[in-house]
PDB file of C-alpha atoms and ligand atoms in Angstrom:
ATOM      1  CA  MET F   1      -0.032  -0.022   0.011  1.00 81.00           C
ATOM      2  CA  ARG F   2       1.269   3.499  -0.774  1.00 95.00           C
ATOM      3  CA  LYS F   3       2.261   5.658   2.094  1.00 95.00           C
ATOM      4  CA  ARG F   4      -0.189   8.445   2.952  1.00 97.00           C
ATOM      5  CA  ILE F   5       1.827  11.567   3.712  1.00 98.00           C
ATOM      6  CA  ILE F   6       0.796  14.998   4.978  1.00 98.00           C
ATOM      7  CA  ALA F   7       3.816  17.273   4.772  1.00 98.00           C
ATOM      8  CA  GLY F   8       4.045  20.922   5.907  1.00 98.00           C
ATOM      9  CA  ASN F   9       6.250  23.464   4.337  1.00 98.00           C
ATOM     10  CA  TRP F  10       6.960  26.228   6.790  1.00 98.00           C
ATOM     11  CA  LYS F  11       8.828  28.203   4.164  1.00 98.00           C
ATOM     12  CA  MET F  12      10.711  31.179   5.683  1.00 98.00           C
ATOM     13  CA  ASN F  13       8.406  31.467   8.636  1.00 98.00           C
ATOM     14  CA  LYS F  14       8.721  31.152  12.513  1.00 98.00           C
ATOM     15  CA  THR F  15      11.425  32.334  14.859  1.00 98.00           C
ATOM     16  CA  MET F  16      13.104  29.568  16.885  1.00 98.00           C
ATOM     17  CA  GLU F  17      10.715  30.061  19.776  1.00 98.00           C
ATOM     18  CA  ASP F  18       7.560  30.137  17.602  1.00 98.00           C
ATOM     19  CA  GLY F  19       8.796  27.140  15.477  1.00 98.00           C
ATOM     20  CA  LEU F  20       9.404  24.909  18.515  1.00 98.00           C
ATOM     21  CA  ALA F  21       6.085  25.792  19.979  1.00 98.00           C
ATOM     22  CA  LEU F  22       4.318  24.822  16.729  1.00 98.00           C
ATOM     23  CA  ALA F  23       6.249  21.608  16.377  1.00 98.00           C
ATOM     24  CA  SER F  24       5.384  20.606  19.986  1.00 98.00           C
ATOM     25  CA  LYS F  25       1.720  21.291  19.391  1.00 98.00           C
ATOM     26  CA  VAL F  26       1.577  19.407  16.100  1.00 98.00           C
ATOM     27  CA  THR F  27       3.483  16.401  17.647  1.00 98.00           C
ATOM     28  CA  ASN F  28       1.217  16.211  20.634  1.00 98.00           C
ATOM     29  CA  MET F  29      -1.979  16.569  18.601  1.00 98.00           C
ATOM     30  CA  ALA F  30      -0.717  13.980  16.081  1.00 97.00           C
ATOM     31  CA  VAL F  31      -0.287  11.468  18.945  1.00 97.00           C
ATOM     32  CA  ASP F  32      -3.699  11.987  20.245  1.00 96.00           C
ATOM     33  CA  GLU F  33      -5.764  12.405  17.014  1.00 97.00           C
ATOM     34  CA  VAL F  34      -3.967  11.213  13.800  1.00 97.00           C
ATOM     35  CA  SER F  35      -4.111   7.635  12.497  1.00 96.00           C
ATOM     36  CA  SER F  36      -0.780   5.864  12.659  1.00 94.00           C
ATOM     37  CA  ASP F  37      -1.187   5.043   8.866  1.00 95.00           C
ATOM     38  CA  VAL F  38      -0.634   8.734   8.077  1.00 98.00           C
ATOM     39  CA  THR F  39       2.926  10.127   8.107  1.00 98.00           C
ATOM     40  CA  MET F  40       3.072  13.769   9.034  1.00 98.00           C
ATOM     41  CA  VAL F  41       6.212  15.680   8.056  1.00 98.00           C
ATOM     42  CA  MET F  42       7.247  19.216   9.147  1.00 98.00           C
ATOM     43  CA  CYS F  43       9.640  20.715   6.587  1.00 99.00           C
ATOM     44  CA  THR F  44      11.249  23.537   8.623  1.00 98.00           C
ATOM     45  CA  PRO F  45      13.862  26.162   7.999  1.00 98.00           C
ATOM     46  CA  ALA F  46      17.388  24.727   8.533  1.00 98.00           C
ATOM     47  CA  ILE F  47      17.832  26.219  11.951  1.00 98.00           C
ATOM     48  CA  HIS F  48      14.816  24.368  13.370  1.00 98.00           C
ATOM     49  CA  LEU F  49      15.689  20.898  12.020  1.00 98.00           C
ATOM     50  CA  SER F  50      17.739  19.625  14.930  1.00 98.00           C
ATOM     51  CA  PRO F  51      15.475  20.802  17.811  1.00 98.00           C
ATOM     52  CA  VAL F  52      12.264  19.816  15.952  1.00 98.00           C
ATOM     53  CA  ALA F  53      13.731  16.346  15.324  1.00 98.00           C
ATOM     54  CA  SER F  54      14.289  16.113  19.122  1.00 98.00           C
ATOM     55  CA  ILE F  55      10.702  16.918  19.732  1.00 98.00           C
ATOM     56  CA  THR F  56       9.403  14.325  17.234  1.00 98.00           C
ATOM     57  CA  LYS F  57      11.995  11.539  17.852  1.00 96.00           C
ATOM     58  CA  ASP F  58       9.780   9.216  19.858  1.00 95.00           C
ATOM     59  CA  VAL F  59       6.690   9.604  17.597  1.00 97.00           C
ATOM     60  CA  THR F  60       6.751   7.132  14.756  1.00 95.00           C
ATOM     61  CA  ASN F  61       4.387   8.881  12.333  1.00 95.00           C
ATOM     62  CA  VAL F  62       5.791  12.455  12.672  1.00 98.00           C
ATOM     63  CA  SER F  63       9.000  13.242  10.831  1.00 98.00           C
ATOM     64  CA  VAL F  64      11.098  16.306   9.961  1.00 98.00           C
ATOM     65  CA  GLY F  65      12.320  17.488   6.585  1.00 98.00           C
ATOM     66  CA  ALA F  66      14.464  20.192   5.118  1.00 98.00           C
ATOM     67  CA  GLN F  67      13.273  22.543   2.437  1.00 98.00           C
ATOM     68  CA  ASN F  68      16.279  22.369   0.100  1.00 98.00           C
ATOM     69  CA  MET F  69      19.555  20.607  -0.347  1.00 98.00           C
ATOM     70  CA  SER F  70      22.755  21.093  -2.210  1.00 98.00           C
ATOM     71  CA  GLU F  71      23.784  18.753  -5.068  1.00 98.00           C
ATOM     72  CA  HIS F  72      27.329  18.950  -3.662  1.00 98.00           C
ATOM     73  CA  GLU F  73      28.544  16.788  -0.874  1.00 98.00           C
ATOM     74  CA  SER F  74      30.429  19.500   0.987  1.00 98.00           C
ATOM     75  CA  GLY F  75      32.826  22.395   0.328  1.00 98.00           C
ATOM     76  CA  ALA F  76      32.889  26.060  -0.518  1.00 98.00           C
ATOM     77  CA  TYR F  77      29.082  26.649  -1.143  1.00 98.00           C
ATOM     78  CA  THR F  78      28.336  29.424   1.287  1.00 98.00           C
ATOM     79  CA  GLY F  79      24.825  29.299   2.667  1.00 96.00           C
ATOM     80  CA  ASP F  80      24.018  25.933   1.251  1.00 97.00           C
ATOM     81  CA  LEU F  81      22.919  22.745   3.172  1.00 98.00           C
ATOM     82  CA  ALA F  82      24.480  19.363   2.541  1.00 98.00           C
ATOM     83  CA  ALA F  83      22.689  16.068   2.753  1.00 98.00           C
ATOM     84  CA  ASP F  84      24.911  14.719   5.460  1.00 98.00           C
ATOM     85  CA  MET F  85      24.160  17.874   7.571  1.00 98.00           C
ATOM     86  CA  ILE F  86      20.368  17.240   7.148  1.00 98.00           C
ATOM     87  CA  VAL F  87      20.791  13.552   8.077  1.00 98.00           C
ATOM     88  CA  SER F  88      22.944  14.589  11.168  1.00 98.00           C
ATOM     89  CA  THR F  89      19.978  16.652  12.555  1.00 98.00           C
ATOM     90  CA  GLY F  90      17.644  13.684  12.629  1.00 98.00           C
ATOM     91  CA  ALA F  91      15.605  14.858   9.691  1.00 98.00           C
ATOM     92  CA  SER F  92      14.588  12.217   7.172  1.00 98.00           C
ATOM     93  CA  PHE F  93      12.847  14.122   4.297  1.00 98.00           C
ATOM     94  CA  VAL F  94      13.956  16.953   2.028  1.00 99.00           C
ATOM     95  CA  ILE F  95      11.892  19.035  -0.379  1.00 98.00           C
ATOM     96  CA  ILE F  96      13.549  19.193  -3.773  1.00 98.00           C
ATOM     97  CA  GLY F  97      12.607  21.434  -6.595  1.00 98.00           C
ATOM     98  CA  HIS F  98       9.869  23.648  -4.920  1.00 98.00           C
ATOM     99  CA  SER F  99       8.575  26.091  -7.431  1.00 97.00           C
ATOM    100  CA  GLU F 100       9.827  28.999  -5.308  1.00 97.00           C
ATOM    101  CA  ARG F 101      13.315  27.662  -5.469  1.00 97.00           C
ATOM    102  CA  ARG F 102      13.102  27.021  -9.163  1.00 97.00           C
ATOM    103  CA  GLU F 103      11.803  30.626  -9.703  1.00 96.00           C
ATOM    104  CA  TYR F 104      14.019  32.591  -7.375  1.00 97.00           C
ATOM    105  CA  HIS F 105      17.100  30.447  -7.401  1.00 97.00           C
ATOM    106  CA  PHE F 106      16.969  29.260 -10.970  1.00 97.00           C
ATOM    107  CA  GLU F 107      17.230  25.631 -10.092  1.00 97.00           C
ATOM    108  CA  THR F 108      17.453  23.455 -13.178  1.00 97.00           C
ATOM    109  CA  ASN F 109      15.993  20.050 -13.875  1.00 98.00           C
ATOM    110  CA  GLN F 110      19.494  18.619 -14.132  1.00 97.00           C
ATOM    111  CA  GLN F 111      20.549  20.154 -10.751  1.00 98.00           C
ATOM    112  CA  LEU F 112      17.425  18.709  -9.188  1.00 98.00           C
ATOM    113  CA  ALA F 113      18.200  15.356 -10.771  1.00 98.00           C
ATOM    114  CA  ASP F 114      21.601  15.407  -9.024  1.00 98.00           C
ATOM    115  CA  ARG F 115      20.000  16.420  -5.681  1.00 98.00           C
ATOM    116  CA  VAL F 116      17.334  13.662  -5.770  1.00 98.00           C
ATOM    117  CA  LYS F 117      20.094  11.092  -6.478  1.00 98.00           C
ATOM    118  CA  LEU F 118      22.288  12.365  -3.685  1.00 98.00           C
ATOM    119  CA  ALA F 119      19.363  12.513  -1.210  1.00 98.00           C
ATOM    120  CA  VAL F 120      18.397   8.886  -1.958  1.00 98.00           C
ATOM    121  CA  THR F 121      22.028   7.750  -1.626  1.00 98.00           C
ATOM    122  CA  LYS F 122      22.230   9.473   1.773  1.00 98.00           C
ATOM    123  CA  GLY F 123      19.034   7.810   2.989  1.00 98.00           C
ATOM    124  CA  LEU F 124      16.851  10.931   2.807  1.00 98.00           C
ATOM    125  CA  THR F 125      13.332  10.781   1.251  1.00 98.00           C
ATOM    126  CA  PRO F 126      13.127  13.438  -1.465  1.00 98.00           C
ATOM    127  CA  LEU F 127       9.836  15.224  -1.748  1.00 98.00           C
ATOM    128  CA  PHE F 128      10.240  16.071  -5.419  1.00 98.00           C
ATOM    129  CA  CYS F 129       7.993  19.018  -6.537  1.00 98.00           C
ATOM    130  CA  CYS F 130       6.680  19.522 -10.067  1.00 98.00           C
ATOM    131  CA  GLY F 131       3.909  21.650 -11.481  1.00 98.00           C
ATOM    132  CA  GLU F 132       2.967  24.143 -14.170  1.00 97.00           C
ATOM    133  CA  SER F 133       2.375  27.863 -14.196  1.00 96.00           C
ATOM    134  CA  LEU F 134      -0.918  29.416 -15.094  1.00 95.00           C
ATOM    135  CA  ASP F 135       0.294  30.260 -18.585  1.00 95.00           C
ATOM    136  CA  THR F 136       1.326  26.759 -19.223  1.00 97.00           C
ATOM    137  CA  ARG F 137      -2.068  25.389 -18.085  1.00 95.00           C
ATOM    138  CA  GLU F 138      -3.956  27.937 -20.218  1.00 94.00           C
ATOM    139  CA  ALA F 139      -1.873  26.914 -23.214  1.00 96.00           C
ATOM    140  CA  ASN F 140      -2.992  23.321 -22.364  1.00 96.00           C
ATOM    141  CA  ASP F 141       0.612  22.202 -22.107  1.00 97.00           C
ATOM    142  CA  HIS F 142       0.559  21.178 -18.451  1.00 97.00           C
ATOM    143  CA  VAL F 143       0.738  17.438 -18.986  1.00 98.00           C
ATOM    144  CA  ASN F 144       3.656  17.797 -21.313  1.00 98.00           C
ATOM    145  CA  TYR F 145       5.412  20.324 -19.013  1.00 98.00           C
ATOM    146  CA  VAL F 146       5.201  18.132 -15.944  1.00 98.00           C
ATOM    147  CA  ASN F 147       6.277  15.036 -17.927  1.00 98.00           C
ATOM    148  CA  THR F 148       9.458  16.903 -18.970  1.00 98.00           C
ATOM    149  CA  GLN F 149      10.135  17.779 -15.283  1.00 98.00           C
ATOM    150  CA  LEU F 150       9.754  14.132 -14.301  1.00 98.00           C
ATOM    151  CA  LYS F 151      11.811  12.903 -17.254  1.00 98.00           C
ATOM    152  CA  GLU F 152      14.766  15.350 -16.734  1.00 98.00           C
ATOM    153  CA  SER F 153      14.949  14.951 -12.966  1.00 98.00           C
ATOM    154  CA  LEU F 154      13.887  11.444 -12.150  1.00 98.00           C
ATOM    155  CA  PHE F 155      14.141   9.115 -15.142  1.00 98.00           C
ATOM    156  CA  ASP F 156      17.889   8.448 -14.609  1.00 98.00           C
ATOM    157  CA  LEU F 157      17.124   6.738 -11.314  1.00 98.00           C
ATOM    158  CA  SER F 158      17.011   3.010 -10.946  1.00 98.00           C
ATOM    159  CA  ALA F 159      13.555   1.530 -10.218  1.00 98.00           C
ATOM    160  CA  GLU F 160      14.733   0.704  -6.715  1.00 98.00           C
ATOM    161  CA  ASP F 161      15.748   4.282  -6.132  1.00 98.00           C
ATOM    162  CA  MET F 162      12.618   5.691  -7.726  1.00 98.00           C
ATOM    163  CA  LYS F 163      10.505   3.756  -5.138  1.00 98.00           C
ATOM    164  CA  LYS F 164      12.209   5.875  -2.468  1.00 98.00           C
ATOM    165  CA  VAL F 165      11.060   9.153  -3.946  1.00 98.00           C
ATOM    166  CA  VAL F 166       7.813  10.964  -3.050  1.00 98.00           C
ATOM    167  CA  ILE F 167       6.340  13.314  -5.695  1.00 98.00           C
ATOM    168  CA  ALA F 168       4.445  16.453  -4.910  1.00 98.00           C
ATOM    169  CA  TYR F 169       2.299  17.830  -7.704  1.00 98.00           C
ATOM    170  CA  GLU F 170       1.965  21.504  -7.031  1.00 98.00           C
ATOM    171  CA  PRO F 171       0.429  23.642  -9.792  1.00 97.00           C
ATOM    172  CA  ILE F 172       2.154  27.065  -9.366  1.00 96.00           C
ATOM    173  CA  TRP F 173      -1.159  28.869  -9.852  1.00 95.00           C
ATOM    174  CA  ALA F 174      -2.525  27.260  -6.815  1.00 94.00           C
ATOM    175  CA  ILE F 175       0.433  27.887  -4.406  1.00 92.00           C
ATOM    176  CA  GLY F 176      -0.264  30.495  -1.773  1.00 89.00           C
ATOM    177  CA  THR F 177      -3.124  31.980  -3.891  1.00 91.00           C
ATOM    178  CA  GLY F 178      -6.149  30.459  -2.118  1.00 89.00           C
ATOM    179  CA  VAL F 179      -7.115  28.916  -5.511  1.00 88.00           C
ATOM    180  CA  THR F 180      -7.002  25.140  -5.291  1.00 90.00           C
ATOM    181  CA  ALA F 181      -7.071  22.739  -8.245  1.00 91.00           C
ATOM    182  CA  SER F 182     -10.395  21.028  -8.348  1.00 95.00           C
ATOM    183  CA  SER F 183     -10.340  17.405  -7.235  1.00 96.00           C
ATOM    184  CA  ASP F 184     -10.873  16.331 -10.911  1.00 97.00           C
ATOM    185  CA  GLN F 185      -7.918  18.508 -11.978  1.00 97.00           C
ATOM    186  CA  ALA F 186      -5.756  17.028  -9.275  1.00 97.00           C
ATOM    187  CA  GLN F 187      -6.819  13.420 -10.090  1.00 98.00           C
ATOM    188  CA  GLU F 188      -6.162  13.924 -13.782  1.00 97.00           C
ATOM    189  CA  MET F 189      -2.569  15.171 -13.254  1.00 98.00           C
ATOM    190  CA  HIS F 190      -1.815  12.569 -10.548  1.00 98.00           C
ATOM    191  CA  LEU F 191      -2.936   9.768 -12.869  1.00 98.00           C
ATOM    192  CA  SER F 192      -0.964  11.313 -15.675  1.00 98.00           C
ATOM    193  CA  ILE F 193       2.246  11.368 -13.441  1.00 98.00           C
ATOM    194  CA  ARG F 194       1.578   7.809 -12.383  1.00 98.00           C
ATOM    195  CA  ASN F 195       1.160   6.658 -16.014  1.00 98.00           C
ATOM    196  CA  SER F 196       4.365   8.463 -16.913  1.00 98.00           C
ATOM    197  CA  LEU F 197       6.256   6.683 -14.042  1.00 98.00           C
ATOM    198  CA  ALA F 198       4.687   3.395 -15.183  1.00 98.00           C
ATOM    199  CA  GLY F 199       5.971   3.984 -18.725  1.00 98.00           C
ATOM    200  CA  GLN F 200       9.495   4.401 -17.447  1.00 98.00           C
ATOM    201  CA  PHE F 201       9.699   2.129 -14.340  1.00 98.00           C
ATOM    202  CA  GLY F 202       6.773  -0.270 -14.782  1.00 98.00           C
ATOM    203  CA  GLN F 203       3.301  -0.215 -13.281  1.00 98.00           C
ATOM    204  CA  GLU F 204       4.333  -2.126 -10.154  1.00 97.00           C
ATOM    205  CA  VAL F 205       6.898   0.628  -9.224  1.00 98.00           C
ATOM    206  CA  ALA F 206       4.467   3.417 -10.172  1.00 98.00           C
ATOM    207  CA  ASN F 207       1.750   1.947  -7.959  1.00 98.00           C
ATOM    208  CA  GLU F 208       4.186   2.209  -4.951  1.00 98.00           C
ATOM    209  CA  ILE F 209       5.021   5.879  -5.374  1.00 98.00           C
ATOM    210  CA  SER F 210       3.157   8.364  -3.190  1.00 98.00           C
ATOM    211  CA  ILE F 211       2.046  11.411  -5.130  1.00 98.00           C
ATOM    212  CA  LEU F 212       1.040  14.394  -2.939  1.00 98.00           C
ATOM    213  CA  TYR F 213      -1.075  17.402  -4.021  1.00 98.00           C
ATOM    214  CA  GLY F 214       0.067  20.828  -3.025  1.00 97.00           C
ATOM    215  CA  GLY F 215      -1.612  24.164  -3.627  1.00 96.00           C
ATOM    216  CA  SER F 216      -3.793  25.959  -0.993  1.00 94.00           C
ATOM    217  CA  MET F 217      -4.899  22.700   0.723  1.00 97.00           C
ATOM    218  CA  LYS F 218      -6.727  23.410   3.881  1.00 97.00           C
ATOM    219  CA  PRO F 219      -9.175  21.603   6.236  1.00 97.00           C
ATOM    220  CA  SER F 220     -12.198  22.700   4.157  1.00 97.00           C
ATOM    221  CA  ASN F 221     -10.963  21.131   0.776  1.00 96.00           C
ATOM    222  CA  ALA F 222      -8.623  18.437   2.007  1.00 98.00           C
ATOM    223  CA  GLN F 223     -11.142  15.665   2.212  1.00 97.00           C
ATOM    224  CA  GLU F 224     -12.324  15.913  -1.343  1.00 97.00           C
ATOM    225  CA  LEU F 225      -8.727  16.099  -2.723  1.00 97.00           C
ATOM    226  CA  LEU F 226      -7.459  13.277  -0.589  1.00 97.00           C
ATOM    227  CA  ALA F 227     -10.378  11.052  -1.607  1.00 97.00           C
ATOM    228  CA  GLN F 228      -9.059  10.888  -5.146  1.00 98.00           C
ATOM    229  CA  PRO F 229      -7.573   7.499  -5.916  1.00 98.00           C
ATOM    230  CA  ASP F 230      -4.186   8.849  -7.115  1.00 98.00           C
ATOM    231  CA  VAL F 231      -3.836  11.566  -4.453  1.00 98.00           C
ATOM    232  CA  ASP F 232      -1.771  10.076  -1.656  1.00 98.00           C
ATOM    233  CA  GLY F 233      -1.458  13.066   0.579  1.00 98.00           C
ATOM    234  CA  GLY F 234      -0.639  16.714   0.644  1.00 98.00           C
ATOM    235  CA  LEU F 235       2.250  19.294   0.707  1.00 98.00           C
ATOM    236  CA  ILE F 236       0.822  22.116   2.602  1.00 98.00           C
ATOM    237  CA  GLY F 237       2.232  25.663   2.967  1.00 98.00           C
ATOM    238  CA  GLY F 238       0.081  28.305   4.809  1.00 97.00           C
ATOM    239  CA  ALA F 239      -2.119  25.904   6.636  1.00 98.00           C
ATOM    240  CA  SER F 240       0.809  23.947   8.052  1.00 98.00           C
ATOM    241  CA  LEU F 241       1.753  27.053  10.135  1.00 98.00           C
ATOM    242  CA  LYS F 242      -1.395  26.555  12.336  1.00 98.00           C
ATOM    243  CA  ALA F 243      -1.263  23.269  14.335  1.00 98.00           C
ATOM    244  CA  ARG F 244      -5.063  22.829  14.379  1.00 98.00           C
ATOM    245  CA  ASP F 245      -5.389  23.257  10.585  1.00 98.00           C
ATOM    246  CA  PHE F 246      -2.396  21.051   9.777  1.00 98.00           C
ATOM    247  CA  VAL F 247      -3.639  18.243  12.069  1.00 98.00           C
ATOM    248  CA  ASP F 248      -7.184  18.582  10.738  1.00 98.00           C
ATOM    249  CA  ILE F 249      -5.921  18.094   7.236  1.00 98.00           C
ATOM    250  CA  ALA F 250      -4.121  14.862   8.401  1.00 98.00           C
ATOM    251  CA  LYS F 251      -7.421  13.693   9.946  1.00 97.00           C
ATOM    252  CA  SER F 252      -9.246  14.206   6.680  1.00 95.00           C
ATOM    253  CA  TYR F 253      -8.481  10.742   5.363  1.00 80.00           C
TER     254      TYR F 253
HETATM  255  C1  PEP W   1       3.658  24.986  -0.903  1.00 97.92           C
HETATM  256  O1  PEP W   1       4.352  25.949  -0.574  1.00 97.92           O
HETATM  257  O2  PEP W   1       4.205  23.871  -1.186  1.00 97.92           O
HETATM  258  C2  PEP W   1       2.163  25.160  -0.796  1.00 97.92           C
HETATM  259  C3  PEP W   1       1.493  24.238  -1.323  1.00 97.92           C
HETATM  260  O3  PEP W   1       1.771  26.305  -0.232  1.00 97.92           O
HETATM  261  P1  PEP W   1       0.234  26.715   0.092  1.00 97.92           P
HETATM  262  O4  PEP W   1      -0.439  25.497   0.776  1.00 97.92           O
HETATM  263  O5  PEP W   1       0.291  27.876   0.973  1.00 97.92           O
HETATM  264  O6  PEP W   1      -0.434  26.990  -1.277  1.00 97.92           O
END
């Protein structure tokens, strides 16, 4: 059975004090309220990784992730974060290729391919983000666009390594805008992604890969999105900053 994952992306929010308070709240609520079949992940700024990992360490279905990772192992890359550093904090996930990183930091599909490979080698679970802009969707090129992202960043992996990757489909027009993809639009793209993975890696592998939806997911729309057969969870920005909302989304299964 595919893993059901509800991951929160804090982005560049929360001081140390506020971040630790949020992480403690989420962890306590998750223990009391969330099914053990659902994995919750808090993708925090780098400074929070280690203390948040200490808060979640005894809770099996709550994990910690970074928001970005270098494709280099170590060295003179000021301000970057190496896979080994992330692992050493106790975090086990890493977001790779978020649209904000692609847009503001010009990350390329090839760079992201290198990062995914390195993350897997180091034992981290990559949350690989893909998704089209509004212009691309309006030009009806979204399927082709996302397929190219998958092909250029993931298709060099072995089938065994591919199974270790989680994909997040995040239409850029739905991120932080309050506009959510309809459940039909999400299902259509998730199925298309799964078919594309099946074409490259075989149906059995494709069936094992969790594909999350991201883009203005909140408690009021989570149930309908998560009910789609190929939607295996969510990557949540804004609503992950409020413990009650984030946990309510995880309870929407
Ligand atoms: C995101 O940043 O990945 C995201 C989905 O943000 P939001 O939920 O705020 O749209």
